[in-house]
Amino acid sequence: MYYYIFGTSPKEYKEINSEVEVTEFINVSNDNLRAEIVITIQGLEGHESNSTLKEVVSSELVVGTMENIAVGTYFPDAISFKHALRSVAIKENFGVRIKASDKTRVIATCAYQGCKWRIRTSICEDDKSFEVRRLEGDHTCPGINRAGNRLATSTWVANEIQDIVKRNPDIPPKEINNNLEKEYGLSLPYMKLWRLREQARENIFGCIEDNYKWVPTLQAELISRNPGSHITYIYDVRDNSFQRFYVSFKVCSDGFKYGCRPLISLDACHLKSKHLGMLLSATSLDGNNGLFPIGFAVVENES
């Protein structure tokens, strides 16, 4: 068995020597860390060990993709297997053709005519997870051009870089390319990687336009948790589009009244998000000459 910390790139697999270590992961991991751990099972033999390990892994952790697929490997579903197979094919530089795919099995072969490599997975007793049952032949194909690998679709790349984008949403496309080149031998154009980074962001954080729908909910939640605060928003009644959002927490306004000099400083900065706008802030000076925030607002322009 192997594991890697979800969100790190390139993926560095480390060996787990016993089931006790897996159990310790489950017992000591908090909610955030639990989602960051992926367990990989390779070459399990014997029905008893399969059953035991599968029960441990399915308790809280996530079974994920791996560098080498072997007989006995478990996947949460057929989609997970296909993604893992695609990743391995890209890394090992060969093509894959899905010969059969239904609710109970997935059969794939090498895309190169004459190559005898073949893999078969079947559904398990839980009617959801899949297990690799057969893996036949060695690759005799000459391989394919990595940069032009058709398996490296935009959807696959966006999903593959999701880990590092989650940790650093503003990661430069050049750094993403370095990771892909190191792990898979892929080199993609700058603008394509820029678009794929945006796609990965959307997969993680949701569509920017859809997030504006949560403004009324955000206002209500902030007021309920900060009674006496002044929090309001304005929208265009013609198309219900967002215009402005203002926040001044009660503790900040009280702090200004009782602990700051009677001086308010206004400042503004341009936002560089997709829909631009400006961030306005009102601050004062406390007794130690430190900046004390009073309120802030997101508006369409400074005027």
CSV table of C-alpha atoms in Angstrom, one decimal, residues 18-20 22-23 44-59:
chain,number,residue,atom,x,y,z
A,18,SER,CA,1.1,-2.3,7.9
A,19,GLU,CA,-2.7,-2.0,8.3
A,20,VAL,CA,-2.0,-0.4,11.7
A,22,VAL,CA,-3.8,3.0,7.9
A,23,THR,CA,-5.9,2.8,11.1
A,44,LEU,CA,-3.6,-7.5,-2.9
A,45,GLU,CA,-3.7,-11.3,-2.7
A,46,GLY,CA,-6.2,-13.5,-0.9
A,47,HIS,CA,-9.9,-12.9,-0.1
A,48,GLU,CA,-9.3,-12.4,3.6
A,49,SER,CA,-6.7,-9.6,3.2
A,50,ASN,CA,-8.7,-7.9,0.5
A,51,SER,CA,-11.8,-7.8,2.7
A,52,THR,CA,-9.9,-6.4,5.7
A,53,LEU,CA,-8.0,-3.7,3.9
A,54,LYS,CA,-11.0,-2.6,1.8
A,55,GLU,CA,-13.0,-2.1,5.1
A,56,VAL,CA,-10.2,0.0,6.6
A,57,VAL,CA,-9.8,2.2,3.5
A,58,SER,CA,-13.5,2.8,3.0
A,59,SER,CA,-13.9,3.9,6.7
